[in-house]
Amino acid sequence: LLTIYGLDPSGELADTQRFIGLTHPEDRPVYEEAFARSARDMTRFDLVRRIVLPSGEIKWIHGVAVPKRHPNGDIVWDGVTFDVTEQKLAQEAIARAADEAQAALLLQVVDFIDHAVDVEAQRRPQGFEFGIDVQQALRILDATGRRSRRHEAPFGQLFQRAPLAVG
């Protein structure tokens, strides 16, 4: 445990405030609530949280412990703590990659819609319509900040599904 927390093994071992004090400030309220609930209900403590080592390094830890009440009323937790920093960093990298892939896909869809609106506008004067939902397409372009004046001119007030037709 001392190694995970980056503490000197020759220091005071029984000082729980020493360990609690290393909890990341943003995680402290959640930690305190989980700890209090475990003591109050005599239920298992199970929490993943960040700690800030004396060196300033941030680690993710997963602590699991079971409370036991002693005859004198003291509560002691018996459990384990794991360093899960690598797993959390991998999860964050996967989430970032998924977000980036989703954003890239959205850009492709928006580019397709943008192109479809342009094609629809070019074919409309010739009597050709291939059936895009212009209103929905323009809403998507609005939502992504890609709509411009050039999208409005060819359609005027037409905001309904255009049927597939050859004129």
C-alpha positions as a Markdown table, in Angstrom:
| # | Residue | x | y | z |
|---|---|---|---|---|
| 1 | Leu | 0.0 | 0.0 | 0.0 |
| 2 | Leu | 2.8 | 2.4 | 0.8 |
| 3 | Thr | 4.4 | 1.7 | -2.5 |
| 4 | Ile | 1.1 | 2.6 | -4.4 |
| 5 | Tyr | 0.8 | 5.8 | -2.4 |
| 6 | Gly | 4.4 | 6.7 | -2.9 |
| 7 | Leu | 5.1 | 6.9 | 0.8 |
| 8 | Asp | 8.2 | 6.1 | 2.7 |
| 9 | Pro | 7.8 | 2.6 | 4.3 |
| 10 | Ser | 9.9 | 3.8 | 7.3 |
| 11 | Gly | 7.2 | 6.4 | 8.1 |
| 12 | Glu | 4.2 | 6.1 | 10.4 |
| 13 | Leu | 2.0 | 3.2 | 9.2 |
| 14 | Ala | -1.1 | 3.7 | 11.3 |
| 15 | Asp | -1.8 | 7.3 | 10.2 |
| 16 | Thr | -5.0 | 7.0 | 8.2 |
| 17 | Gln | -5.1 | 10.7 | 7.6 |
| 18 | Arg | -1.8 | 10.3 | 5.7 |
| 19 | Phe | -3.6 | 8.1 | 3.2 |
| 20 | Ile | -6.9 | 10.1 | 3.1 |
| 21 | Gly | -5.0 | 13.3 | 2.5 |
| 22 | Leu | -3.6 | 12.0 | -0.8 |
| 23 | Thr | -7.1 | 11.6 | -2.3 |
| 24 | His | -7.5 | 13.9 | -5.3 |
| 25 | Pro | -9.5 | 17.0 | -4.2 |
| 26 | Glu | -12.2 | 16.4 | -6.8 |
| 27 | Asp | -12.6 | 12.8 | -5.6 |
| 28 | Arg | -12.6 | 13.5 | -1.9 |
| 29 | Pro | -16.4 | 14.1 | -1.5 |
| 30 | Val | -17.2 | 10.8 | -3.3 |
| 31 | Tyr | -14.6 | 9.0 | -1.2 |
| 32 | Glu | -15.9 | 10.4 | 2.1 |
| 33 | Glu | -19.5 | 9.5 | 1.2 |
| 34 | Ala | -18.5 | 5.9 | 0.3 |
| 35 | Phe | -16.5 | 5.6 | 3.4 |
| 36 | Ala | -19.2 | 7.0 | 5.6 |
| 37 | Arg | -21.9 | 4.8 | 4.0 |
| 38 | Ser | -19.7 | 1.7 | 4.5 |
| 39 | Ala | -19.3 | 2.6 | 8.2 |
| 40 | Arg | -22.9 | 3.5 | 8.7 |
| 41 | Asp | -24.4 | 0.4 | 7.0 |
| 42 | Met | -21.5 | -1.9 | 7.7 |
| 43 | Thr | -21.3 | -2.7 | 3.9 |
| 44 | Arg | -18.4 | -3.3 | 1.6 |
| 45 | Phe | -16.3 | -0.2 | 0.6 |
| 46 | Asp | -15.6 | -0.4 | -3.1 |
| 47 | Leu | -14.3 | 2.7 | -4.9 |
| 48 | Val | -12.1 | 3.7 | -7.8 |
| 49 | Arg | -10.6 | 7.1 | -7.2 |
| 50 | Arg | -7.5 | 9.2 | -7.9 |
| 51 | Ile | -4.7 | 10.0 | -5.5 |
| 52 | Val | -2.0 | 12.6 | -5.7 |
| 53 | Leu | 1.4 | 11.3 | -4.7 |
| 54 | Pro | 3.8 | 13.4 | -2.8 |
| 55 | Ser | 5.7 | 13.7 | -6.1 |
| 56 | Gly | 2.6 | 15.3 | -7.7 |
| 57 | Glu | 2.0 | 12.2 | -9.9 |
| 58 | Ile | -1.7 | 11.2 | -10.1 |
| 59 | Lys | -2.6 | 7.6 | -9.8 |
| 60 | Trp | -5.9 | 5.8 | -10.1 |
| 61 | Ile | -6.6 | 3.2 | -7.3 |
| 62 | His | -9.3 | 0.7 | -6.7 |
| 63 | Gly | -10.0 | 0.0 | -3.0 |
| 64 | Val | -12.2 | -2.8 | -1.8 |
| 65 | Ala | -12.7 | -3.4 | 2.0 |
| 66 | Val | -15.1 | -5.0 | 4.4 |
| 67 | Pro | -15.8 | -3.3 | 7.7 |
| 68 | Lys | -15.7 | -5.1 | 11.0 |
| 69 | Arg | -16.9 | -3.7 | 14.3 |
| 70 | His | -14.7 | -4.5 | 17.3 |
| 71 | Pro | -16.2 | -5.0 | 20.7 |
| 72 | Asn | -15.0 | -1.5 | 21.8 |
| 73 | Gly | -17.1 | 0.0 | 18.9 |
| 74 | Asp | -14.1 | 0.8 | 16.6 |
| 75 | Ile | -14.6 | -0.2 | 13.0 |
| 76 | Val | -11.7 | -1.6 | 11.1 |
| 77 | Trp | -11.7 | -2.4 | 7.3 |
| 78 | Asp | -10.0 | -5.4 | 5.9 |
| 79 | Gly | -9.3 | -5.1 | 2.2 |
| 80 | Val | -7.1 | -4.5 | -0.7 |
| 81 | Thr | -6.1 | -1.6 | -2.9 |
| 82 | Phe | -5.0 | -2.0 | -6.5 |
| 83 | Asp | -3.1 | 0.5 | -8.7 |
| 84 | Val | -5.4 | 0.7 | -11.8 |
| 85 | Thr | -3.7 | 3.7 | -13.4 |
| 86 | Glu | -2.8 | 1.8 | -16.6 |
| 87 | Gln | -6.3 | 0.4 | -17.0 |
| 88 | Lys | -7.9 | 3.9 | -16.5 |
| 89 | Leu | -5.5 | 5.5 | -19.0 |
| 90 | Ala | -6.3 | 2.7 | -21.5 |
| 91 | Gln | -10.1 | 3.2 | -21.0 |
| 92 | Glu | -9.6 | 7.0 | -21.5 |
| 93 | Ala | -7.6 | 6.4 | -24.7 |
| 94 | Ile | -10.3 | 4.0 | -26.0 |
| 95 | Ala | -13.0 | 6.6 | -25.2 |
| 96 | Arg | -11.1 | 9.3 | -26.9 |
| 97 | Ala | -10.5 | 7.1 | -30.0 |
| 98 | Ala | -14.3 | 6.3 | -30.1 |
| 99 | Asp | -15.2 | 10.0 | -29.8 |
| 100 | Glu | -12.7 | 10.8 | -32.6 |
| 101 | Ala | -14.1 | 8.0 | -34.8 |
| 102 | Gln | -17.7 | 9.2 | -34.1 |
| 103 | Ala | -16.7 | 12.8 | -34.9 |
| 104 | Ala | -15.0 | 11.7 | -38.2 |
| 105 | Leu | -18.1 | 9.7 | -39.2 |
| 106 | Leu | -20.3 | 12.6 | -38.4 |
| 107 | Leu | -18.2 | 14.8 | -40.6 |
| 108 | Gln | -18.5 | 12.4 | -43.4 |
| 109 | Val | -22.3 | 12.2 | -43.0 |
| 110 | Val | -22.5 | 16.0 | -42.9 |
| 111 | Asp | -20.2 | 16.3 | -46.0 |
| 112 | Phe | -22.6 | 13.8 | -47.7 |
| 113 | Ile | -25.6 | 15.8 | -46.7 |
| 114 | Asp | -24.0 | 19.0 | -47.8 |
| 115 | His | -23.2 | 17.5 | -51.2 |
| 116 | Ala | -26.7 | 16.0 | -51.5 |
| 117 | Val | -28.3 | 19.4 | -50.8 |
| 118 | Asp | -26.0 | 20.9 | -53.5 |
| 119 | Val | -26.9 | 18.1 | -56.0 |
| 120 | Glu | -30.6 | 18.5 | -55.2 |
| 121 | Ala | -30.4 | 22.3 | -55.8 |
| 122 | Gln | -28.6 | 21.7 | -59.2 |
| 123 | Arg | -31.1 | 19.1 | -60.4 |
| 124 | Arg | -34.3 | 20.9 | -59.2 |
| 125 | Pro | -34.2 | 23.5 | -62.1 |
| 126 | Gln | -33.9 | 20.7 | -64.6 |
| 127 | Gly | -36.8 | 18.8 | -63.1 |
| 128 | Phe | -34.8 | 16.1 | -61.4 |
| 129 | Glu | -35.4 | 15.3 | -57.8 |
| 130 | Phe | -33.8 | 12.3 | -56.0 |
| 131 | Gly | -35.7 | 12.5 | -52.7 |
| 132 | Ile | -33.7 | 13.9 | -49.9 |
| 133 | Asp | -35.4 | 15.3 | -46.8 |
| 134 | Val | -34.3 | 18.9 | -47.4 |
| 135 | Gln | -35.6 | 20.1 | -44.0 |
| 136 | Gln | -33.8 | 17.4 | -42.1 |
| 137 | Ala | -30.6 | 17.9 | -44.1 |
| 138 | Leu | -30.7 | 21.7 | -43.4 |
| 139 | Arg | -31.3 | 20.9 | -39.7 |
| 140 | Ile | -28.2 | 18.7 | -39.6 |
| 141 | Leu | -26.1 | 21.3 | -41.4 |
| 142 | Asp | -27.4 | 23.9 | -38.8 |
| 143 | Ala | -26.5 | 21.7 | -35.9 |
| 144 | Thr | -23.0 | 21.2 | -37.1 |
| 145 | Gly | -22.4 | 24.8 | -38.1 |
| 146 | Arg | -22.1 | 23.9 | -41.8 |
| 147 | Arg | -25.2 | 25.6 | -43.2 |
| 148 | Ser | -24.6 | 28.7 | -45.3 |
| 149 | Arg | -26.6 | 31.1 | -47.4 |
| 150 | Arg | -25.9 | 29.0 | -50.5 |
| 151 | His | -28.1 | 26.3 | -49.0 |
| 152 | Glu | -31.1 | 28.6 | -48.7 |
| 153 | Ala | -31.3 | 30.2 | -52.1 |
| 154 | Pro | -32.2 | 27.1 | -54.2 |
| 155 | Phe | -35.0 | 25.9 | -51.9 |
| 156 | Gly | -36.8 | 29.0 | -50.7 |
| 157 | Gln | -39.6 | 27.8 | -48.4 |
| 158 | Leu | -39.4 | 24.2 | -49.6 |
| 159 | Phe | -39.0 | 22.2 | -46.4 |
| 160 | Gln | -40.7 | 18.8 | -47.2 |
| 161 | Arg | -39.7 | 15.5 | -48.5 |
| 162 | Ala | -39.0 | 15.7 | -52.3 |
| 163 | Pro | -40.3 | 12.7 | -54.2 |
| 164 | Leu | -38.1 | 10.7 | -56.6 |
| 165 | Ala | -39.1 | 12.1 | -59.9 |
| 166 | Val | -37.9 | 12.9 | -63.4 |
| 167 | Gly | -39.5 | 16.0 | -64.9 |
